[in-house]
mmCIF file with all atom_site columns, C-alpha atoms in Angstrom:
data_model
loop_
_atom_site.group_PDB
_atom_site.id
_atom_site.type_symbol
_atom_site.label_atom_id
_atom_site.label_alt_id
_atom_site.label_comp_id
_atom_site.label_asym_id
_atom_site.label_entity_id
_atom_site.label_seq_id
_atom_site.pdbx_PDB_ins_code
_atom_site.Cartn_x
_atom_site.Cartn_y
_atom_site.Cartn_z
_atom_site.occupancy
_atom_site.B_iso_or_equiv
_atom_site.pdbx_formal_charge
_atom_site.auth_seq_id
_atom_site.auth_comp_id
_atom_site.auth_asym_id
_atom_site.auth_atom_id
_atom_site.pdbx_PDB_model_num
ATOM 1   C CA . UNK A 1 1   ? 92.354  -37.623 -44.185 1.00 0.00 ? 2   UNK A CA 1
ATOM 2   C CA . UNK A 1 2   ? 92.378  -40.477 -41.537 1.00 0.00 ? 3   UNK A CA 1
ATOM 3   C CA . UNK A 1 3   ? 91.350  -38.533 -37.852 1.00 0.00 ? 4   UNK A CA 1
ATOM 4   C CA . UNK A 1 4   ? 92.718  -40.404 -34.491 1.00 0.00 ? 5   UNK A CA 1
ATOM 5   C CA . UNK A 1 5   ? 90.784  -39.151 -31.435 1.00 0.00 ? 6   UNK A CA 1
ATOM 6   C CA . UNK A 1 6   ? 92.738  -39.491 -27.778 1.00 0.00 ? 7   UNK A CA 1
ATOM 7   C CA . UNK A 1 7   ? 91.037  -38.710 -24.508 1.00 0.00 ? 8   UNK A CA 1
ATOM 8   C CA . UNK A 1 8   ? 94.074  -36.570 -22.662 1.00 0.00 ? 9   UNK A CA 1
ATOM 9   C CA . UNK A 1 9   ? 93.204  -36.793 -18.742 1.00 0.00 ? 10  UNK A CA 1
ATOM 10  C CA . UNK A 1 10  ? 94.984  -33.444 -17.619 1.00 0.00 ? 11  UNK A CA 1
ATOM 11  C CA . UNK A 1 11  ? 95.287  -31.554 -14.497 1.00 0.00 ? 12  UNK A CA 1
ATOM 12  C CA . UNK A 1 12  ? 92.746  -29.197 -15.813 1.00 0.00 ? 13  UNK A CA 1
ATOM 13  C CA . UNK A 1 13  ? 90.354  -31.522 -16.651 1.00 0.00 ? 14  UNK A CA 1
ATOM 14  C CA . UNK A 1 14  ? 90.125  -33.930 -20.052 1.00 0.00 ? 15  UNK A CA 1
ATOM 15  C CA . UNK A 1 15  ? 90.651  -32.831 -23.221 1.00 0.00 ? 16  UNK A CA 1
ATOM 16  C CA . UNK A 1 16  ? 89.654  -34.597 -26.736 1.00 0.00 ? 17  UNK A CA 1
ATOM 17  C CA . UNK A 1 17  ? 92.853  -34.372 -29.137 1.00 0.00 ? 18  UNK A CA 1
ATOM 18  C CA . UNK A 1 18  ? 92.518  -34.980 -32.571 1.00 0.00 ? 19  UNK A CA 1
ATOM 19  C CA . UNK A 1 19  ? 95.716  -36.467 -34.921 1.00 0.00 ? 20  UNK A CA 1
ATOM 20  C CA . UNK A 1 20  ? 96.195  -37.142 -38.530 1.00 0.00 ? 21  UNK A CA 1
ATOM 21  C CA . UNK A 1 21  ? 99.305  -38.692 -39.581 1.00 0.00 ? 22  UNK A CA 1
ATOM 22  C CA . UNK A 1 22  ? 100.879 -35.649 -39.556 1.00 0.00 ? 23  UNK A CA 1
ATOM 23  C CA . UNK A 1 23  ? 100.542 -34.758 -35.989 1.00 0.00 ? 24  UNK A CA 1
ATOM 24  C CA . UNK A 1 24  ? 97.988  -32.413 -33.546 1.00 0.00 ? 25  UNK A CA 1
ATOM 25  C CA . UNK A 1 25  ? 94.963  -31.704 -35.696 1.00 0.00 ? 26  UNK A CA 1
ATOM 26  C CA . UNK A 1 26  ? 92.950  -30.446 -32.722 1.00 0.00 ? 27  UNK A CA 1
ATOM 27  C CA . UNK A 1 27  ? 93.139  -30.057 -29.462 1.00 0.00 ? 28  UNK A CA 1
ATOM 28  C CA . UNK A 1 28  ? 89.755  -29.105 -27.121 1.00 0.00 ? 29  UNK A CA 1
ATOM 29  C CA . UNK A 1 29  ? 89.398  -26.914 -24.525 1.00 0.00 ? 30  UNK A CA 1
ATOM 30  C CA . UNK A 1 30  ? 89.139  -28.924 -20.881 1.00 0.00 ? 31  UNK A CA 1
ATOM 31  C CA . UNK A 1 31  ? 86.175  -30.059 -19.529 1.00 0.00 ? 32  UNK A CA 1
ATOM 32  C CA . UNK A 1 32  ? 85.158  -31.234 -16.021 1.00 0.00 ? 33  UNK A CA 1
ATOM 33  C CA . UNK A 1 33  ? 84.031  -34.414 -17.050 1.00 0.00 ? 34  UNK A CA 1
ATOM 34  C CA . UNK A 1 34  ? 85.034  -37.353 -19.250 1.00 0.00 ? 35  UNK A CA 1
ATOM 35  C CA . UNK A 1 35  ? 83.432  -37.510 -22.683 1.00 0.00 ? 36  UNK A CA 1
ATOM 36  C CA . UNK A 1 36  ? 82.841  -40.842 -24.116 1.00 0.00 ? 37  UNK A CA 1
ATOM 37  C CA . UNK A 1 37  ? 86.077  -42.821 -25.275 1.00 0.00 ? 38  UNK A CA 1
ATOM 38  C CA . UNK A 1 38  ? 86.652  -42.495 -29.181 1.00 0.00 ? 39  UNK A CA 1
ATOM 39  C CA . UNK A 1 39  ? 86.129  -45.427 -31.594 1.00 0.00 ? 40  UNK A CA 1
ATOM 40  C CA . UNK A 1 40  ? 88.989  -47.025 -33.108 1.00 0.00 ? 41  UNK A CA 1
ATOM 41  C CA . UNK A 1 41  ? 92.754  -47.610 -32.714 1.00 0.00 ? 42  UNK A CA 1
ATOM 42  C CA . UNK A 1 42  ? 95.539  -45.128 -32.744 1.00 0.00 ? 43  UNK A CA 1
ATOM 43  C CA . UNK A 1 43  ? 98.818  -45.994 -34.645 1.00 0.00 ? 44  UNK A CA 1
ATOM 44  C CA . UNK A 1 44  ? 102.335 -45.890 -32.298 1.00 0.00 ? 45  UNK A CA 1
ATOM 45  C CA . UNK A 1 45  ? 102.807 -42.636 -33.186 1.00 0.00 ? 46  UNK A CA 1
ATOM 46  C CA . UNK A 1 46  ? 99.697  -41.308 -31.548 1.00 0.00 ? 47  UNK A CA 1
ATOM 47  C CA . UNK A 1 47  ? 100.254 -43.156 -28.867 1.00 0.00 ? 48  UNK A CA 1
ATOM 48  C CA . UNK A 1 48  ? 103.502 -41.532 -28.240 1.00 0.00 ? 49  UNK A CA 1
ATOM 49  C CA . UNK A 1 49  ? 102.147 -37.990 -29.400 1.00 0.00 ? 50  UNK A CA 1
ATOM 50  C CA . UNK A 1 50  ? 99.215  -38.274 -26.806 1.00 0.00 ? 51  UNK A CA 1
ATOM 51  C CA . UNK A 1 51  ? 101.425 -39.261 -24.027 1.00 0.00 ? 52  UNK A CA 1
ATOM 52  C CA . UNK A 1 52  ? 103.924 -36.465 -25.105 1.00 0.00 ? 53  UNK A CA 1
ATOM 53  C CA . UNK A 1 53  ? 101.066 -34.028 -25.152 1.00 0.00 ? 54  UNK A CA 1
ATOM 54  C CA . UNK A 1 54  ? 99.279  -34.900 -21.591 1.00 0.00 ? 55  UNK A CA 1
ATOM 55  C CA . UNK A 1 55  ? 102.642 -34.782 -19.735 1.00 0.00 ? 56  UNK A CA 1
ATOM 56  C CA . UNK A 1 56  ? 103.372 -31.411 -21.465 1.00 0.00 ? 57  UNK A CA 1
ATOM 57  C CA . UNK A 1 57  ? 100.263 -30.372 -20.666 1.00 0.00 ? 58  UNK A CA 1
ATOM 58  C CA . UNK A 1 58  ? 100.315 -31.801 -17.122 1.00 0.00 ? 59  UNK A CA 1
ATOM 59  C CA . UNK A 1 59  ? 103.648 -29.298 -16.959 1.00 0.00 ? 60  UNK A CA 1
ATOM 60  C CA . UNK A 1 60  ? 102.247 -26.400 -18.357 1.00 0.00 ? 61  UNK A CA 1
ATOM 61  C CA . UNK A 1 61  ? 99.180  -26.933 -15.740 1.00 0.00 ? 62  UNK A CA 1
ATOM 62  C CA . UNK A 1 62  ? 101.547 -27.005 -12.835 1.00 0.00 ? 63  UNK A CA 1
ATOM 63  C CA . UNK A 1 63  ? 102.904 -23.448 -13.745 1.00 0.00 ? 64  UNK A CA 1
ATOM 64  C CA . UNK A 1 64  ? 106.241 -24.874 -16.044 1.00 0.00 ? 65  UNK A CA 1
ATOM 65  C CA . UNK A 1 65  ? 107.392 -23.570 -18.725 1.00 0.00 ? 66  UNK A CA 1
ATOM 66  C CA . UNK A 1 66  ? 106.512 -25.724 -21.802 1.00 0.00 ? 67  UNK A CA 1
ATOM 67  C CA . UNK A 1 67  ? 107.814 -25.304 -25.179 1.00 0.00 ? 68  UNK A CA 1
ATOM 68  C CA . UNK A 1 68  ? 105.497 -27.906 -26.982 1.00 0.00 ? 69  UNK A CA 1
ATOM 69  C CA . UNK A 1 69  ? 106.929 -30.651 -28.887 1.00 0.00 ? 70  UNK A CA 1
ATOM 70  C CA . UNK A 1 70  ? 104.255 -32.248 -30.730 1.00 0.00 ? 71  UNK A CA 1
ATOM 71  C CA . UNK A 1 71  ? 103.996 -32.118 -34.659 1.00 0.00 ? 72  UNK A CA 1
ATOM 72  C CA . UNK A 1 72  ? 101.296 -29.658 -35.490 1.00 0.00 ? 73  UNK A CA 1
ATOM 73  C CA . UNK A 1 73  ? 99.105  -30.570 -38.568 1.00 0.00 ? 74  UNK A CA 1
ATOM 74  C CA . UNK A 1 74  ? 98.950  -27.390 -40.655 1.00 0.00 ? 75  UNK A CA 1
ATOM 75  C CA . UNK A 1 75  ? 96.843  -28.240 -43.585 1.00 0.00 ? 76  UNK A CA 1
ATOM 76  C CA . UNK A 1 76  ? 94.231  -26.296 -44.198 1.00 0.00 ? 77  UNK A CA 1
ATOM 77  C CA . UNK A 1 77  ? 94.925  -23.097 -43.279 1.00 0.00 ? 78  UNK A CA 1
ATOM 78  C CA . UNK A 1 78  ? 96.152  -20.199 -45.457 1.00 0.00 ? 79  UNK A CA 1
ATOM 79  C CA . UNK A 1 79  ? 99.827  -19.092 -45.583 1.00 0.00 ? 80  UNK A CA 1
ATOM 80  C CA . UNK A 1 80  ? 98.663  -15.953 -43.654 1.00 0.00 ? 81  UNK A CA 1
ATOM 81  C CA . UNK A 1 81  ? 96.592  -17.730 -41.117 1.00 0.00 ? 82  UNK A CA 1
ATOM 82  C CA . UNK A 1 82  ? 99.763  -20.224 -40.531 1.00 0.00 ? 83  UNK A CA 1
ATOM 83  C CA . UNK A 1 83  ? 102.506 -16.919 -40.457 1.00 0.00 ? 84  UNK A CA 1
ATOM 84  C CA . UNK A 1 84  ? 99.664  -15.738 -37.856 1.00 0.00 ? 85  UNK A CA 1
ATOM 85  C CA . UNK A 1 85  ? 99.545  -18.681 -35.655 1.00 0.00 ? 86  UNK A CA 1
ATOM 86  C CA . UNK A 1 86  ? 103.459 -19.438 -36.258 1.00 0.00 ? 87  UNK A CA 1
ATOM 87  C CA . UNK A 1 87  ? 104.384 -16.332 -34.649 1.00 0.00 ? 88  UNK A CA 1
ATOM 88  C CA . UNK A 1 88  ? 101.994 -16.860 -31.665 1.00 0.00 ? 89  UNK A CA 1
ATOM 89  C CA . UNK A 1 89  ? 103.600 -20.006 -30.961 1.00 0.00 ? 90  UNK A CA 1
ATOM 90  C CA . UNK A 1 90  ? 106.433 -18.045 -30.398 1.00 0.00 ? 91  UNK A CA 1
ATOM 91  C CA . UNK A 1 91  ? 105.240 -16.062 -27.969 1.00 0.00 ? 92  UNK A CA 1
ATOM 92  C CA . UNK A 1 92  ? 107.094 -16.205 -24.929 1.00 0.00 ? 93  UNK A CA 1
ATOM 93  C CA . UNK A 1 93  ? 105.289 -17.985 -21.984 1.00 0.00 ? 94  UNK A CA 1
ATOM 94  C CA . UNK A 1 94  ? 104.173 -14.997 -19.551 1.00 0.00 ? 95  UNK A CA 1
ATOM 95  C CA . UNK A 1 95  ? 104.478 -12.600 -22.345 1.00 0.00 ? 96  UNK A CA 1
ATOM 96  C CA . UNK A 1 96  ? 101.294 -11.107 -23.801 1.00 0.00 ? 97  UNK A CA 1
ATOM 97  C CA . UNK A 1 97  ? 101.454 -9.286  -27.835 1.00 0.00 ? 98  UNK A CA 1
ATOM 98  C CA . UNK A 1 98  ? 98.423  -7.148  -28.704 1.00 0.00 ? 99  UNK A CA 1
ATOM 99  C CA . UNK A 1 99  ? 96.326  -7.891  -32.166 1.00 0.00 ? 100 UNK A CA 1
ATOM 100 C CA . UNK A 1 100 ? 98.320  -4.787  -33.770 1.00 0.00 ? 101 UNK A CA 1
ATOM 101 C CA . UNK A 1 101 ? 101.147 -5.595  -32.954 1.00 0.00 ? 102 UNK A CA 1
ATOM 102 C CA . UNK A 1 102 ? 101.356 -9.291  -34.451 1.00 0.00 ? 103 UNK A CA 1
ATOM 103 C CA . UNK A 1 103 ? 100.180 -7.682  -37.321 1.00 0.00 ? 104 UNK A CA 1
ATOM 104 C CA . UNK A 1 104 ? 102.747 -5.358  -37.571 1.00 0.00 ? 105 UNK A CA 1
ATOM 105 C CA . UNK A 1 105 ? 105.453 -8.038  -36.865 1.00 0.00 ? 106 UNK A CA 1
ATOM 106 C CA . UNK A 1 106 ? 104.607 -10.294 -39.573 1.00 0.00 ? 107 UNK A CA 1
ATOM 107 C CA . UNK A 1 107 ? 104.756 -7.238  -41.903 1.00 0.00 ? 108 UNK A CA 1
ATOM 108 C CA . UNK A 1 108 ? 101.268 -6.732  -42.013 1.00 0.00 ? 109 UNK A CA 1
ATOM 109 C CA . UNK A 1 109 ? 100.234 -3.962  -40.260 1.00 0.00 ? 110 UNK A CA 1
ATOM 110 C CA . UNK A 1 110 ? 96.551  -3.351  -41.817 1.00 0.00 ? 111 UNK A CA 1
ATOM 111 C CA . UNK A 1 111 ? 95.441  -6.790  -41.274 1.00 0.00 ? 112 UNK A CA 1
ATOM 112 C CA . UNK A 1 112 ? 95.276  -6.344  -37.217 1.00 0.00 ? 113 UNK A CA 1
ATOM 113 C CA . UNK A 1 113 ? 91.215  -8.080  -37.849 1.00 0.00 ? 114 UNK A CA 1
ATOM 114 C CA . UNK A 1 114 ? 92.530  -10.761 -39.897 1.00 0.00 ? 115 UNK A CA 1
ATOM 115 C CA . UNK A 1 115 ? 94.926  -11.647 -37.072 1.00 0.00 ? 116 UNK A CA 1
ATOM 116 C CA . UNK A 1 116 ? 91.851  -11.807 -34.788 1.00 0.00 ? 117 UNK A CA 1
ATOM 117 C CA . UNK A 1 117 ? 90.125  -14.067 -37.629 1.00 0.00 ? 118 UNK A CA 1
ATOM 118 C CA . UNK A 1 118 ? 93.456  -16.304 -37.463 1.00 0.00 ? 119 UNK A CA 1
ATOM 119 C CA . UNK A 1 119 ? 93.085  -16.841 -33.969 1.00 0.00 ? 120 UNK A CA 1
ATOM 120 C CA . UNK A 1 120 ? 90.196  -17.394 -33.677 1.00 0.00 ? 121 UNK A CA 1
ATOM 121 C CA . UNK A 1 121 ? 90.450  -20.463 -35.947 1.00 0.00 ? 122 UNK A CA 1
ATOM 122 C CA . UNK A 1 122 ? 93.238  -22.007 -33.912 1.00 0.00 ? 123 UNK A CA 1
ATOM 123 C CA . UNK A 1 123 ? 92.370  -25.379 -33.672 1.00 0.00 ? 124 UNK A CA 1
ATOM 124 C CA . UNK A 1 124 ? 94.959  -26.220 -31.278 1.00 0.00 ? 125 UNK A CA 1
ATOM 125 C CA . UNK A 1 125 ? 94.617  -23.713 -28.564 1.00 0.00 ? 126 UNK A CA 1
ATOM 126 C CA . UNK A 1 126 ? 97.199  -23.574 -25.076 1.00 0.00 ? 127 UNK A CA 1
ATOM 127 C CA . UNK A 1 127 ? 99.870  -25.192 -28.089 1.00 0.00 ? 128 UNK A CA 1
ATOM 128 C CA . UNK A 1 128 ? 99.345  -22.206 -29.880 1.00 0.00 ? 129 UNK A CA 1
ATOM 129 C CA . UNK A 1 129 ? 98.935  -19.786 -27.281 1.00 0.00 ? 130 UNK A CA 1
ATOM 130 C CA . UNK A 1 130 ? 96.590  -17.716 -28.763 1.00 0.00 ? 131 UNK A CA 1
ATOM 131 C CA . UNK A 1 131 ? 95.494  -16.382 -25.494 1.00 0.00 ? 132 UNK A CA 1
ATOM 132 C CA . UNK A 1 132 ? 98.791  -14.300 -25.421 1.00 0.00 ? 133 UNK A CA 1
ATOM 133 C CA . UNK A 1 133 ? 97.088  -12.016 -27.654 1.00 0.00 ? 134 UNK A CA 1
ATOM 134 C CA . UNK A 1 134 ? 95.260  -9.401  -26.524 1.00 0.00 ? 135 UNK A CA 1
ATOM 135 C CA . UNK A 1 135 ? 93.772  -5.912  -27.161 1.00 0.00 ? 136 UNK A CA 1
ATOM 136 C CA . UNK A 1 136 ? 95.441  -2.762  -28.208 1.00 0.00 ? 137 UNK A CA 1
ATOM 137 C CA . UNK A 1 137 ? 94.195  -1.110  -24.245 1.00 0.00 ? 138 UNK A CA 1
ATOM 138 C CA . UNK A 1 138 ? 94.980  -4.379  -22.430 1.00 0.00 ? 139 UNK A CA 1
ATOM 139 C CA . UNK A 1 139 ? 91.432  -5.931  -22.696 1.00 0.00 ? 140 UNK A CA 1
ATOM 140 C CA . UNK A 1 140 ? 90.550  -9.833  -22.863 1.00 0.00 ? 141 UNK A CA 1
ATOM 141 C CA . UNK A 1 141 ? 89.126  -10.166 -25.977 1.00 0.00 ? 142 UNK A CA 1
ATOM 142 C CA . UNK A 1 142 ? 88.311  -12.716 -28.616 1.00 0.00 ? 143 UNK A CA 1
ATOM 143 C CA . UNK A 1 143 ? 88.829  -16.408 -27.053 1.00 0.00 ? 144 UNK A CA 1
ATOM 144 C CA . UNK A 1 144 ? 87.218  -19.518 -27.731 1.00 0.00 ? 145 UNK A CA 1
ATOM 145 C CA . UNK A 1 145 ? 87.197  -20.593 -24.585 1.00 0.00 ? 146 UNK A CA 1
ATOM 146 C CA . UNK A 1 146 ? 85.592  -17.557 -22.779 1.00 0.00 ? 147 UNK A CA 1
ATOM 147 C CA . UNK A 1 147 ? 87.035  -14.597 -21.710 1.00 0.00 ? 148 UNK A CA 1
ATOM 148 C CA . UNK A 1 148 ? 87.164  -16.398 -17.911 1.00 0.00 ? 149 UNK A CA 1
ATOM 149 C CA . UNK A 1 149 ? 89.998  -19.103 -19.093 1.00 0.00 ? 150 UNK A CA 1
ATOM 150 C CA . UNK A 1 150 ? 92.040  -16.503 -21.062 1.00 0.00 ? 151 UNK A CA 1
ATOM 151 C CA . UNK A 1 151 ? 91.987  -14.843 -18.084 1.00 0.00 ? 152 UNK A CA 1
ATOM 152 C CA . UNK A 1 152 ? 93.119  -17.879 -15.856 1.00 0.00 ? 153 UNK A CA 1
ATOM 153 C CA . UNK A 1 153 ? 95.339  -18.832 -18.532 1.00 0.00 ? 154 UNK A CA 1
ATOM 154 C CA . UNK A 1 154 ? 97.327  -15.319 -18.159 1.00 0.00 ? 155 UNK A CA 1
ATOM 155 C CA . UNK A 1 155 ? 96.976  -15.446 -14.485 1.00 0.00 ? 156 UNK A CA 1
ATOM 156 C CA . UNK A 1 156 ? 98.644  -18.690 -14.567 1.00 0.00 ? 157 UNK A CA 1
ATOM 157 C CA . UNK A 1 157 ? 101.540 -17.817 -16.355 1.00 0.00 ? 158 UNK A CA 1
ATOM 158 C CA . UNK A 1 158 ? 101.825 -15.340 -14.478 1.00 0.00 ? 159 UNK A CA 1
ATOM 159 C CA . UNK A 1 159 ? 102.881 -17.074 -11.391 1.00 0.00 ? 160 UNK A CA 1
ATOM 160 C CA . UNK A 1 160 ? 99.783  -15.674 -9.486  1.00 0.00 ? 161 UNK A CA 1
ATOM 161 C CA . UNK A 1 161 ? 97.006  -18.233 -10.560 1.00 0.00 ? 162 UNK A CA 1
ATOM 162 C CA . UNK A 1 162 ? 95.531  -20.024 -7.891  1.00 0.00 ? 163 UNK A CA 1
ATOM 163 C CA . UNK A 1 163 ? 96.192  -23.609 -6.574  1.00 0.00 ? 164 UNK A CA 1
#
């Protein structure tokens, strides 16, 4: 499988995304400063996705609403890892779903760990807002990118994040 790497310069700070010719493989957390340009040329479609992506992004930075558009490469995971991370791109911006919960609403209400295990393999994170999901009591738990941005992420959609 053929891996396109685009440098997304975001209001956050830049994130690597990662496309097949399917769509969004991966998509990186932000960081402060730029990492070295990828290798190679992307096809048209890339270059369309990545533009797509970074003004979505952009949006959702800014404290929009953003139902993303891009495709979303699914191979690799398992049916029940996709149902997982299908219905947490679902969930409503603002809106927060506990571990249980999710379980529970994709008829699985045993496998509230697995859920967490689904998650936490999200390779496209803030597209598939896995920090909506959260503990049974409220708590921050389980997030790639630190408790910290779940936190901001939340506080964001919110409508209370800082400027």
């Amino acid at each position: 499988m053929q891996q396109m790497h685009t440098i997304l310069e975001t209001d956050w700070g830049y994130m690597n995304a990662v496309w097949t010719d399917i769509g969004l493989w991966q998509l990186d957390f932000p960081l402060k400063t730029k990492p070295q340009e990828p290798e190679g040329t992307a096809t048209a479609d890339v270059d369309l996705w990545s533009e797509q992506l970074r003004k979505e992004l952009n949006m959702y930075w800014r404290g929009f609403v953003v139902h993303f558009g891009v495709p979303i490469d699914w191979r690799g995971y398992t049916s029940f890892q996709k149902s997982v991370l299908t219905y947490t791109a679902a969930i409503p911006y603002g809106q927060t779903i506990s571990y249980g919960t999710l379980a529970k609403e994709i008829d699985n209400p045993k496998a509230v760990r697995a859920v967490g295990g689904a998650l936490h393999i999200n390779r496209v994170p803030i597209v598939i807002p896995c920090h909506r999901v959260i503990g049974a009591n409220g708590s921050l738990t389980g997030f790639g990118g630190g408790v910290e941005l779940k936190q901001a992420l939340l506080l964001l959609e919110s409508g209370i994040a800082e400027s």
